JSON list of C-alpha atoms in Angstrom, two decimals:
[
{"chain": "B", "resi": 1, "resn": "MET", "atom": "CA", "xyz": [-11.45, -18.32, 50.50]},
{"chain": "B", "resi": 2, "resn": "ILE", "atom": "CA", "xyz": [-11.85, -15.84, 53.34]},
{"chain": "B", "resi": 3, "resn": "ASN", "atom": "CA", "xyz": [-10.67, -12.18, 53.05]},
{"chain": "B", "resi": 4, "resn": "ILE", "atom": "CA", "xyz": [-10.86, -9.59, 55.77]},
{"chain": "B", "resi": 5, "resn": "ASP", "atom": "CA", "xyz": [-10.19, -5.98, 54.01]},
{"chain": "B", "resi": 6, "resn": "ASN", "atom": "CA", "xyz": [-9.32, -3.04, 55.82]},
{"chain": "B", "resi": 7, "resn": "VAL", "atom": "CA", "xyz": [-11.97, -3.78, 58.26]},
{"chain": "B", "resi": 8, "resn": "SER", "atom": "CA", "xyz": [-12.75, -1.44, 61.52]},
{"chain": "B", "resi": 9, "resn": "TYR", "atom": "CA", "xyz": [-14.88, -2.63, 64.63]},
{"chain": "B", "resi": 10, "resn": "SER", "atom": "CA", "xyz": [-15.29, -2.59, 68.52]},
{"chain": "B", "resi": 11, "resn": "TYR", "atom": "CA", "xyz": [-14.36, -5.60, 70.33]},
{"chain": "B", "resi": 12, "resn": "LYS", "atom": "CA", "xyz": [-14.77, -6.75, 73.80]},
{"chain": "B", "resi": 13, "resn": "LYS", "atom": "CA", "xyz": [-12.65, -3.91, 75.98]},
{"chain": "B", "resi": 14, "resn": "GLY", "atom": "CA", "xyz": [-14.57, -1.29, 73.96]},
{"chain": "B", "resi": 15, "resn": "GLY", "atom": "CA", "xyz": [-11.36, -0.28, 71.53]},
{"chain": "B", "resi": 16, "resn": "GLY", "atom": "CA", "xyz": [-11.60, 0.95, 68.14]},
{"chain": "B", "resi": 17, "resn": "VAL", "atom": "CA", "xyz": [-9.72, -1.63, 65.63]},
{"chain": "B", "resi": 18, "resn": "SER", "atom": "CA", "xyz": [-8.81, -0.31, 61.96]},
{"chain": "B", "resi": 19, "resn": "ASN", "atom": "CA", "xyz": [-7.23, -1.33, 58.93]},
{"chain": "B", "resi": 20, "resn": "ILE", "atom": "CA", "xyz": [-7.27, -5.30, 59.84]},
{"chain": "B", "resi": 21, "resn": "ASN", "atom": "CA", "xyz": [-6.43, -7.23, 56.88]},
{"chain": "B", "resi": 22, "resn": "LEU", "atom": "CA", "xyz": [-6.32, -11.28, 56.65]},
{"chain": "B", "resi": 23, "resn": "THR", "atom": "CA", "xyz": [-6.68, -13.65, 53.86]},
{"chain": "B", "resi": 24, "resn": "ILE", "atom": "CA", "xyz": [-7.18, -17.42, 54.32]},
{"chain": "B", "resi": 25, "resn": "GLN", "atom": "CA", "xyz": [-6.79, -19.71, 51.55]},
{"chain": "B", "resi": 26, "resn": "ASP", "atom": "CA", "xyz": [-9.02, -22.45, 50.53]},
{"chain": "B", "resi": 27, "resn": "GLY", "atom": "CA", "xyz": [-7.79, -25.56, 52.73]},
{"chain": "B", "resi": 28, "resn": "GLU", "atom": "CA", "xyz": [-5.56, -23.45, 54.73]},
{"chain": "B", "resi": 29, "resn": "PHE", "atom": "CA", "xyz": [-5.49, -24.01, 58.77]},
{"chain": "B", "resi": 30, "resn": "VAL", "atom": "CA", "xyz": [-5.03, -20.72, 60.50]},
{"chain": "B", "resi": 31, "resn": "PHE", "atom": "CA", "xyz": [-4.54, -20.24, 64.17]},
{"chain": "B", "resi": 32, "resn": "LEU", "atom": "CA", "xyz": [-5.79, -16.99, 65.77]},
{"chain": "B", "resi": 33, "resn": "ILE", "atom": "CA", "xyz": [-4.26, -16.50, 69.00]},
{"chain": "B", "resi": 34, "resn": "GLY", "atom": "CA", "xyz": [-4.49, -13.63, 71.76]},
{"chain": "B", "resi": 35, "resn": "PRO", "atom": "CA", "xyz": [-5.61, -13.31, 75.22]},
{"chain": "B", "resi": 36, "resn": "THR", "atom": "CA", "xyz": [-9.06, -13.11, 76.42]},
{"chain": "B", "resi": 37, "resn": "GLY", "atom": "CA", "xyz": [-10.54, -9.73, 75.29]},
{"chain": "B", "resi": 38, "resn": "SER", "atom": "CA", "xyz": [-8.05, -9.47, 72.44]},
{"chain": "B", "resi": 39, "resn": "GLY", "atom": "CA", "xyz": [-10.60, -9.68, 69.48]},
{"chain": "B", "resi": 40, "resn": "LYS", "atom": "CA", "xyz": [-10.45, -13.36, 68.54]},
{"chain": "B", "resi": 41, "resn": "THR", "atom": "CA", "xyz": [-14.26, -14.09, 68.91]},
{"chain": "B", "resi": 42, "resn": "THR", "atom": "CA", "xyz": [-15.28, -10.89, 67.56]},
{"chain": "B", "resi": 43, "resn": "ILE", "atom": "CA", "xyz": [-13.38, -11.71, 64.36]},
{"chain": "B", "resi": 44, "resn": "LEU", "atom": "CA", "xyz": [-15.26, -14.88, 63.96]},
{"chain": "B", "resi": 45, "resn": "LYS", "atom": "CA", "xyz": [-18.66, -13.54, 64.55]},
{"chain": "B", "resi": 46, "resn": "LEU", "atom": "CA", "xyz": [-17.72, -10.92, 61.74]},
{"chain": "B", "resi": 47, "resn": "LEU", "atom": "CA", "xyz": [-16.58, -13.95, 59.58]},
{"chain": "B", "resi": 48, "resn": "TYR", "atom": "CA", "xyz": [-20.36, -15.58, 60.00]},
{"chain": "B", "resi": 49, "resn": "MET", "atom": "CA", "xyz": [-21.88, -12.29, 59.84]},
{"chain": "B", "resi": 50, "resn": "ASP", "atom": "CA", "xyz": [-23.40, -11.95, 63.41]},
{"chain": "B", "resi": 51, "resn": "LEU", "atom": "CA", "xyz": [-21.61, -8.83, 63.57]},
{"chain": "B", "resi": 52, "resn": "PHE", "atom": "CA", "xyz": [-20.82, -6.22, 61.00]},
{"chain": "B", "resi": 53, "resn": "PRO", "atom": "CA", "xyz": [-17.63, -4.07, 60.66]},
{"chain": "B", "resi": 54, "resn": "LYS", "atom": "CA", "xyz": [-17.65, -0.22, 61.06]},
{"chain": "B", "resi": 55, "resn": "ALA", "atom": "CA", "xyz": [-15.92, 0.05, 57.97]},
{"chain": "B", "resi": 56, "resn": "GLY", "atom": "CA", "xyz": [-13.96, -2.31, 55.68]},
{"chain": "B", "resi": 57, "resn": "LYS", "atom": "CA", "xyz": [-15.65, -5.53, 53.95]},
{"chain": "B", "resi": 58, "resn": "ILE", "atom": "CA", "xyz": [-15.71, -9.37, 54.68]},
{"chain": "B", "resi": 59, "resn": "THR", "atom": "CA", "xyz": [-15.61, -11.49, 51.94]},
{"chain": "B", "resi": 60, "resn": "ILE", "atom": "CA", "xyz": [-16.40, -15.19, 51.75]},
{"chain": "B", "resi": 61, "resn": "ASP", "atom": "CA", "xyz": [-16.96, -16.93, 48.55]},
{"chain": "B", "resi": 62, "resn": "LYS", "atom": "CA", "xyz": [-19.41, -14.73, 46.92]},
{"chain": "B", "resi": 63, "resn": "PHE", "atom": "CA", "xyz": [-20.65, -13.54, 49.91]},
{"chain": "B", "resi": 64, "resn": "ASP", "atom": "CA", "xyz": [-19.46, -10.09, 51.27]},
{"chain": "B", "resi": 65, "resn": "SER", "atom": "CA", "xyz": [-20.58, -7.84, 54.22]},
{"chain": "B", "resi": 66, "resn": "GLN", "atom": "CA", "xyz": [-21.06, -4.67, 52.49]},
{"chain": "B", "resi": 67, "resn": "SER", "atom": "CA", "xyz": [-23.57, -6.14, 50.09]},
{"chain": "B", "resi": 68, "resn": "ILE", "atom": "CA", "xyz": [-25.15, -9.14, 51.45]},
{"chain": "B", "resi": 69, "resn": "LYS", "atom": "CA", "xyz": [-28.79, -8.79, 52.26]},
{"chain": "B", "resi": 70, "resn": "LYS", "atom": "CA", "xyz": [-30.48, -10.25, 55.79]},
{"chain": "B", "resi": 71, "resn": "ARG", "atom": "CA", "xyz": [-32.39, -12.97, 53.64]},
{"chain": "B", "resi": 72, "resn": "LYS", "atom": "CA", "xyz": [-28.92, -14.15, 52.37]},
{"chain": "B", "resi": 73, "resn": "ILE", "atom": "CA", "xyz": [-27.04, -14.70, 55.47]},
{"chain": "B", "resi": 74, "resn": "PRO", "atom": "CA", "xyz": [-28.59, -17.96, 56.13]},
{"chain": "B", "resi": 75, "resn": "TYR", "atom": "CA", "xyz": [-27.11, -19.22, 52.89]},
{"chain": "B", "resi": 76, "resn": "LEU", "atom": "CA", "xyz": [-23.58, -17.98, 53.94]},
{"chain": "B", "resi": 77, "resn": "ARG", "atom": "CA", "xyz": [-23.99, -19.89, 57.27]},
{"chain": "B", "resi": 78, "resn": "ARG", "atom": "CA", "xyz": [-24.74, -23.16, 55.22]},
{"chain": "B", "resi": 79, "resn": "ARG", "atom": "CA", "xyz": [-21.04, -22.71, 54.03]},
{"chain": "B", "resi": 80, "resn": "VAL", "atom": "CA", "xyz": [-19.57, -21.95, 57.49]},
{"chain": "B", "resi": 81, "resn": "GLY", "atom": "CA", "xyz": [-19.30, -24.55, 60.22]},
{"chain": "B", "resi": 82, "resn": "VAL", "atom": "CA", "xyz": [-18.93, -23.06, 64.07]},
{"chain": "B", "resi": 83, "resn": "ILE", "atom": "CA", "xyz": [-17.44, -24.76, 66.74]},
{"chain": "B", "resi": 84, "resn": "PHE", "atom": "CA", "xyz": [-17.73, -23.21, 70.10]},
{"chain": "B", "resi": 85, "resn": "GLN", "atom": "CA", "xyz": [-15.88, -23.33, 73.41]},
{"chain": "B", "resi": 86, "resn": "HIS", "atom": "CA", "xyz": [-19.16, -24.38, 75.01]},
{"chain": "B", "resi": 87, "resn": "TYR", "atom": "CA", "xyz": [-20.61, -26.98, 73.37]},
{"chain": "B", "resi": 88, "resn": "HIS", "atom": "CA", "xyz": [-24.38, -25.82, 72.98]},
{"chain": "B", "resi": 89, "resn": "LEU", "atom": "CA", "xyz": [-25.73, -29.33, 72.82]},
{"chain": "B", "resi": 90, "resn": "LEU", "atom": "CA", "xyz": [-29.28, -29.64, 73.48]},
{"chain": "B", "resi": 91, "resn": "GLU", "atom": "CA", "xyz": [-29.52, -31.77, 76.67]},
{"chain": "B", "resi": 92, "resn": "ASP", "atom": "CA", "xyz": [-33.19, -33.09, 76.06]},
{"chain": "B", "resi": 93, "resn": "ARG", "atom": "CA", "xyz": [-31.39, -34.61, 72.63]},
{"chain": "B", "resi": 94, "resn": "ASN", "atom": "CA", "xyz": [-29.05, -37.37, 72.44]},
{"chain": "B", "resi": 95, "resn": "LEU", "atom": "CA", "xyz": [-26.05, -37.66, 70.16]},
{"chain": "B", "resi": 96, "resn": "PHE", "atom": "CA", "xyz": [-27.42, -38.42, 67.16]},
{"chain": "B", "resi": 97, "resn": "GLU", "atom": "CA", "xyz": [-30.25, -36.05, 67.39]},
{"chain": "B", "resi": 98, "resn": "ASN", "atom": "CA", "xyz": [-27.92, -33.17, 68.12]},
{"chain": "B", "resi": 99, "resn": "ILE", "atom": "CA", "xyz": [-25.70, -33.88, 65.02]},
{"chain": "B", "resi": 100, "resn": "ALA", "atom": "CA", "xyz": [-28.95, -34.17, 62.79]},
{"chain": "B", "resi": 101, "resn": "LEU", "atom": "CA", "xyz": [-30.39, -30.88, 63.95]},
{"chain": "B", "resi": 102, "resn": "PRO", "atom": "CA", "xyz": [-28.73, -28.76, 60.83]},
{"chain": "B", "resi": 103, "resn": "LEU", "atom": "CA", "xyz": [-29.51, -31.72, 58.43]},
{"chain": "B", "resi": 104, "resn": "HIS", "atom": "CA", "xyz": [-33.38, -31.16, 59.59]},
{"chain": "B", "resi": 105, "resn": "VAL", "atom": "CA", "xyz": [-33.17, -27.33, 59.49]},
{"chain": "B", "resi": 106, "resn": "LEU", "atom": "CA", "xyz": [-31.91, -27.70, 55.70]},
{"chain": "B", "resi": 107, "resn": "GLY", "atom": "CA", "xyz": [-34.92, -29.93, 54.83]},
{"chain": "B", "resi": 108, "resn": "TYR", "atom": "CA", "xyz": [-32.82, -33.37, 54.25]},
{"chain": "B", "resi": 109, "resn": "ASP", "atom": "CA", "xyz": [-35.12, -36.33, 54.28]},
{"chain": "B", "resi": 110, "resn": "LYS", "atom": "CA", "xyz": [-35.23, -39.03, 56.71]},
{"chain": "B", "resi": 111, "resn": "GLU", "atom": "CA", "xyz": [-33.09, -41.58, 54.85]},
{"chain": "B", "resi": 112, "resn": "GLU", "atom": "CA", "xyz": [-30.34, -38.85, 53.89]},
{"chain": "B", "resi": 113, "resn": "VAL", "atom": "CA", "xyz": [-30.18, -37.69, 57.83]},
{"chain": "B", "resi": 114, "resn": "VAL", "atom": "CA", "xyz": [-29.54, -41.28, 58.77]},
{"chain": "B", "resi": 115, "resn": "GLU", "atom": "CA", "xyz": [-26.77, -41.97, 56.55]},
{"chain": "B", "resi": 116, "resn": "LEU", "atom": "CA", "xyz": [-24.89, -38.72, 57.09]},
{"chain": "B", "resi": 117, "resn": "VAL", "atom": "CA", "xyz": [-25.29, -38.68, 60.78]},
{"chain": "B", "resi": 118, "resn": "ASN", "atom": "CA", "xyz": [-24.14, -42.24, 61.04]},
{"chain": "B", "resi": 119, "resn": "GLU", "atom": "CA", "xyz": [-20.99, -41.35, 58.74]},
{"chain": "B", "resi": 120, "resn": "SER", "atom": "CA", "xyz": [-20.24, -38.37, 60.83]},
{"chain": "B", "resi": 121, "resn": "ILE", "atom": "CA", "xyz": [-20.51, -40.19, 64.05]},
{"chain": "B", "resi": 122, "resn": "ASP", "atom": "CA", "xyz": [-18.06, -43.13, 62.89]},
{"chain": "B", "resi": 123, "resn": "GLU", "atom": "CA", "xyz": [-15.70, -40.49, 61.47]},
{"chain": "B", "resi": 124, "resn": "ILE", "atom": "CA", "xyz": [-15.43, -38.76, 64.83]},
{"chain": "B", "resi": 125, "resn": "GLY", "atom": "CA", "xyz": [-14.86, -41.61, 66.47]},
{"chain": "B", "resi": 126, "resn": "LEU", "atom": "CA", "xyz": [-18.13, -41.97, 68.89]},
{"chain": "B", "resi": 127, "resn": "SER", "atom": "CA", "xyz": [-20.02, -45.08, 67.16]},
{"chain": "B", "resi": 128, "resn": "GLY", "atom": "CA", "xyz": [-21.81, -46.94, 69.36]},
{"chain": "B", "resi": 129, "resn": "LYS", "atom": "CA", "xyz": [-22.79, -43.91, 71.49]},
{"chain": "B", "resi": 130, "resn": "GLU", "atom": "CA", "xyz": [-25.50, -42.37, 69.24]},
{"chain": "B", "resi": 131, "resn": "SER", "atom": "CA", "xyz": [-28.13, -42.45, 72.00]},
{"chain": "B", "resi": 132, "resn": "HIS", "atom": "CA", "xyz": [-26.18, -41.13, 74.54]},
{"chain": "B", "resi": 133, "resn": "TYR", "atom": "CA", "xyz": [-27.06, -37.70, 75.92]},
{"chain": "B", "resi": 134, "resn": "PRO", "atom": "CA", "xyz": [-24.69, -34.80, 76.51]},
{"chain": "B", "resi": 135, "resn": "HIS", "atom": "CA", "xyz": [-24.42, -35.31, 80.38]},
{"chain": "B", "resi": 136, "resn": "GLU", "atom": "CA", "xyz": [-23.27, -38.99, 79.37]},
{"chain": "B", "resi": 137, "resn": "LEU", "atom": "CA", "xyz": [-20.40, -37.92, 77.29]},
{"chain": "B", "resi": 138, "resn": "SER", "atom": "CA", "xyz": [-17.12, -36.53, 78.32]},
{"chain": "B", "resi": 139, "resn": "GLY", "atom": "CA", "xyz": [-15.91, -33.03, 77.50]},
{"chain": "B", "resi": 140, "resn": "GLY", "atom": "CA", "xyz": [-13.99, -34.36, 74.62]},
{"chain": "B", "resi": 141, "resn": "GLU", "atom": "CA", "xyz": [-16.73, -36.50, 73.20]},
{"chain": "B", "resi": 142, "resn": "GLN", "atom": "CA", "xyz": [-19.28, -33.66, 73.52]},
{"chain": "B", "resi": 143, "resn": "GLN", "atom": "CA", "xyz": [-16.55, -31.13, 71.70]},
{"chain": "B", "resi": 144, "resn": "ARG", "atom": "CA", "xyz": [-16.34, -34.12, 69.12]},
{"chain": "B", "resi": 145, "resn": "ALA", "atom": "CA", "xyz": [-19.88, -34.22, 68.75]},
{"chain": "B", "resi": 146, "resn": "CYS", "atom": "CA", "xyz": [-20.04, -30.28, 68.15]},
{"chain": "B", "resi": 147, "resn": "ILE", "atom": "CA", "xyz": [-17.38, -30.90, 65.37]},
{"chain": "B", "resi": 148, "resn": "ALA", "atom": "CA", "xyz": [-19.45, -33.31, 63.74]},
{"chain": "B", "resi": 149, "resn": "ARG", "atom": "CA", "xyz": [-22.69, -31.08, 64.02]},
{"chain": "B", "resi": 150, "resn": "ALA", "atom": "CA", "xyz": [-20.50, -28.29, 62.37]},
{"chain": "B", "resi": 151, "resn": "LEU", "atom": "CA", "xyz": [-19.27, -30.67, 59.72]},
{"chain": "B", "resi": 152, "resn": "ILE", "atom": "CA", "xyz": [-22.72, -32.41, 58.89]},
{"chain": "B", "resi": 153, "resn": "LYS", "atom": "CA", "xyz": [-23.78, -29.86, 56.62]},
{"chain": "B", "resi": 154, "resn": "ASP", "atom": "CA", "xyz": [-20.33, -30.23, 54.33]},
{"chain": "B", "resi": 155, "resn": "PRO", "atom": "CA", "xyz": [-19.09, -26.52, 54.97]},
{"chain": "B", "resi": 156, "resn": "GLU", "atom": "CA", "xyz": [-16.18, -25.10, 53.08]},
{"chain": "B", "resi": 157, "resn": "ILE", "atom": "CA", "xyz": [-15.32, -23.20, 56.44]},
{"chain": "B", "resi": 158, "resn": "ILE", "atom": "CA", "xyz": [-15.04, -24.11, 59.92]},
{"chain": "B", "resi": 159, "resn": "LEU", "atom": "CA", "xyz": [-14.66, -21.28, 62.54]},
{"chain": "B", "resi": 160, "resn": "ALA", "atom": "CA", "xyz": [-13.51, -22.56, 65.98]},
{"chain": "B", "resi": 161, "resn": "ASP", "atom": "CA", "xyz": [-13.70, -20.26, 68.99]},
{"chain": "B", "resi": 162, "resn": "GLU", "atom": "CA", "xyz": [-11.35, -21.73, 71.76]},
{"chain": "B", "resi": 163, "resn": "PRO", "atom": "CA", "xyz": [-12.63, -25.24, 71.02]},
{"chain": "B", "resi": 164, "resn": "THR", "atom": "CA", "xyz": [-9.94, -26.83, 73.44]},
{"chain": "B", "resi": 165, "resn": "GLY", "atom": "CA", "xyz": [-10.81, -24.46, 76.17]},
{"chain": "B", "resi": 166, "resn": "ASN", "atom": "CA", "xyz": [-12.51, -26.80, 78.67]},
{"chain": "B", "resi": 167, "resn": "LEU", "atom": "CA", "xyz": [-10.61, -30.30, 77.64]},
{"chain": "B", "resi": 168, "resn": "ASP", "atom": "CA", "xyz": [-7.50, -31.53, 79.23]},
{"chain": "B", "resi": 169, "resn": "PRO", "atom": "CA", "xyz": [-4.31, -31.73, 77.36]},
{"chain": "B", "resi": 170, "resn": "VAL", "atom": "CA", "xyz": [-5.01, -35.26, 75.82]},
{"chain": "B", "resi": 171, "resn": "ALA", "atom": "CA", "xyz": [-8.26, -34.20, 74.57]},
{"chain": "B", "resi": 172, "resn": "SER", "atom": "CA", "xyz": [-6.85, -31.19, 73.40]},
{"chain": "B", "resi": 173, "resn": "PHE", "atom": "CA", "xyz": [-4.35, -32.68, 71.20]},
{"chain": "B", "resi": 174, "resn": "GLU", "atom": "CA", "xyz": [-6.84, -35.39, 69.93]},
{"chain": "B", "resi": 175, "resn": "LEU", "atom": "CA", "xyz": [-8.91, -32.44, 68.72]},
{"chain": "B", "resi": 176, "resn": "ILE", "atom": "CA", "xyz": [-6.43, -30.90, 66.88]},
{"chain": "B", "resi": 177, "resn": "LYS", "atom": "CA", "xyz": [-5.41, -33.93, 65.15]},
{"chain": "B", "resi": 178, "resn": "LEU", "atom": "CA", "xyz": [-9.14, -34.28, 64.05]},
{"chain": "B", "resi": 179, "resn": "LEU", "atom": "CA", "xyz": [-9.22, -30.74, 62.97]},
{"chain": "B", "resi": 180, "resn": "GLU", "atom": "CA", "xyz": [-6.02, -31.19, 60.88]},
{"chain": "B", "resi": 181, "resn": "GLN", "atom": "CA", "xyz": [-7.33, -34.33, 59.05]},
{"chain": "B", "resi": 182, "resn": "ILE", "atom": "CA", "xyz": [-10.57, -32.14, 58.38]},
{"chain": "B", "resi": 183, "resn": "SER", "atom": "CA", "xyz": [-8.37, -29.79, 56.72]},
{"chain": "B", "resi": 184, "resn": "LYS", "atom": "CA", "xyz": [-6.16, -32.06, 54.55]},
{"chain": "B", "resi": 185, "resn": "GLU", "atom": "CA", "xyz": [-9.67, -33.25, 52.93]},
{"chain": "B", "resi": 186, "resn": "GLY", "atom": "CA", "xyz": [-10.24, -29.24, 51.98]},
{"chain": "B", "resi": 187, "resn": "THR", "atom": "CA", "xyz": [-11.96, -27.46, 54.54]},
{"chain": "B", "resi": 188, "resn": "SER", "atom": "CA", "xyz": [-10.73, -24.07, 55.49]},
{"chain": "B", "resi": 189, "resn": "ILE", "atom": "CA", "xyz": [-10.39, -23.89, 59.30]},
{"chain": "B", "resi": 190, "resn": "LEU", "atom": "CA", "xyz": [-9.72, -20.54, 61.23]},
{"chain": "B", "resi": 191, "resn": "MET", "atom": "CA", "xyz": [-9.27, -21.60, 65.20]},
{"chain": "B", "resi": 192, "resn": "ALA", "atom": "CA", "xyz": [-9.07, -18.96, 68.12]},
{"chain": "B", "resi": 193, "resn": "SER", "atom": "CA", "xyz": [-6.91, -20.14, 70.95]},
{"chain": "B", "resi": 194, "resn": "HIS", "atom": "CA", "xyz": [-5.04, -18.72, 73.84]},
{"chain": "B", "resi": 195, "resn": "ASN", "atom": "CA", "xyz": [-2.90, -21.82, 74.35]},
{"chain": "B", "resi": 196, "resn": "TYR", "atom": "CA", "xyz": [0.33, -20.81, 72.11]},
{"chain": "B", "resi": 197, "resn": "ASN", "atom": "CA", "xyz": [1.77, -23.76, 73.72]},
{"chain": "B", "resi": 198, "resn": "LEU", "atom": "CA", "xyz": [-0.82, -26.30, 72.27]},
{"chain": "B", "resi": 199, "resn": "ILE", "atom": "CA", "xyz": [-0.28, -24.76, 68.69]},
{"chain": "B", "resi": 200, "resn": "LYS", "atom": "CA", "xyz": [2.96, -23.67, 68.45]},
{"chain": "B", "resi": 201, "resn": "SER", "atom": "CA", "xyz": [4.54, -26.87, 66.65]},
{"chain": "B", "resi": 202, "resn": "ARG", "atom": "CA", "xyz": [1.87, -27.74, 64.61]},
{"chain": "B", "resi": 203, "resn": "GLY", "atom": "CA", "xyz": [3.38, -26.14, 61.21]},
{"chain": "B", "resi": 204, "resn": "HIS", "atom": "CA", "xyz": [0.24, -24.09, 60.69]},
{"chain": "B", "resi": 205, "resn": "ARG", "atom": "CA", "xyz": [0.31, -20.11, 60.08]},
{"chain": "B", "resi": 206, "resn": "ILE", "atom": "CA", "xyz": [-0.70, -18.35, 63.53]},
{"chain": "B", "resi": 207, "resn": "VAL", "atom": "CA", "xyz": [-2.01, -14.85, 63.55]},
{"chain": "B", "resi": 208, "resn": "GLU", "atom": "CA", "xyz": [-1.55, -12.87, 66.64]},
{"chain": "B", "resi": 209, "resn": "MET", "atom": "CA", "xyz": [-4.08, -10.43, 68.18]},
{"chain": "B", "resi": 210, "resn": "GLN", "atom": "CA", "xyz": [-2.83, -7.73, 70.42]},
{"chain": "B", "resi": 211, "resn": "ASN", "atom": "CA", "xyz": [-5.52, -5.34, 71.91]},
{"chain": "B", "resi": 212, "resn": "GLY", "atom": "CA", "xyz": [-7.34, -5.76, 68.62]},
{"chain": "B", "resi": 213, "resn": "SER", "atom": "CA", "xyz": [-4.61, -5.48, 66.03]},
{"chain": "B", "resi": 214, "resn": "VAL", "atom": "CA", "xyz": [-3.44, -8.31, 63.97]},
{"chain": "B", "resi": 215, "resn": "ARG", "atom": "CA", "xyz": [0.26, -9.58, 63.68]},
{"chain": "B", "resi": 216, "resn": "GLN", "atom": "CA", "xyz": [1.09, -12.22, 60.87]}
]
């Protein structure tokens, strides 16, 4: 479970935001919407503890922002998968190698890496493209690769920051469907977006950011 309790922070436009409260249950899919600069990305950074609130507390499972020690943050991030608008794939590594990277960091052996990565590539519908480099993939395929990279460590939570921002409408729709399937399997998802038309009829909770404040 994710809990944001009376959090105060500064966001992109420099405004102070106080008393933000938001809870996301296990397996829940929540959209975080709002215009550019409204504080969506800042909330995601607070959740994977790249930033810390000025006041209040962020809690993810047994970790909380008030008591976590710096050396424990990597353990929190093992439970959190992050998907960015800009793919951040390594251009000198192929699809397989990009997806495998988190497993190498976590110390998985070679056989486990091969098995898990191949399963992940099949799940996102990119079988046969294991040796393709990022520039050889479409935008939608690159974003699917990012989802696979986030999922490969079996996270409890996925934070998606405008993942459809660089995609055409068809690829955006397919990406949402893929994330919904992941959520049905028990992973909590918080997806930031400014595209209300894309998400308004999906049947998930929508949390709106306006000048840093939250409307639920």
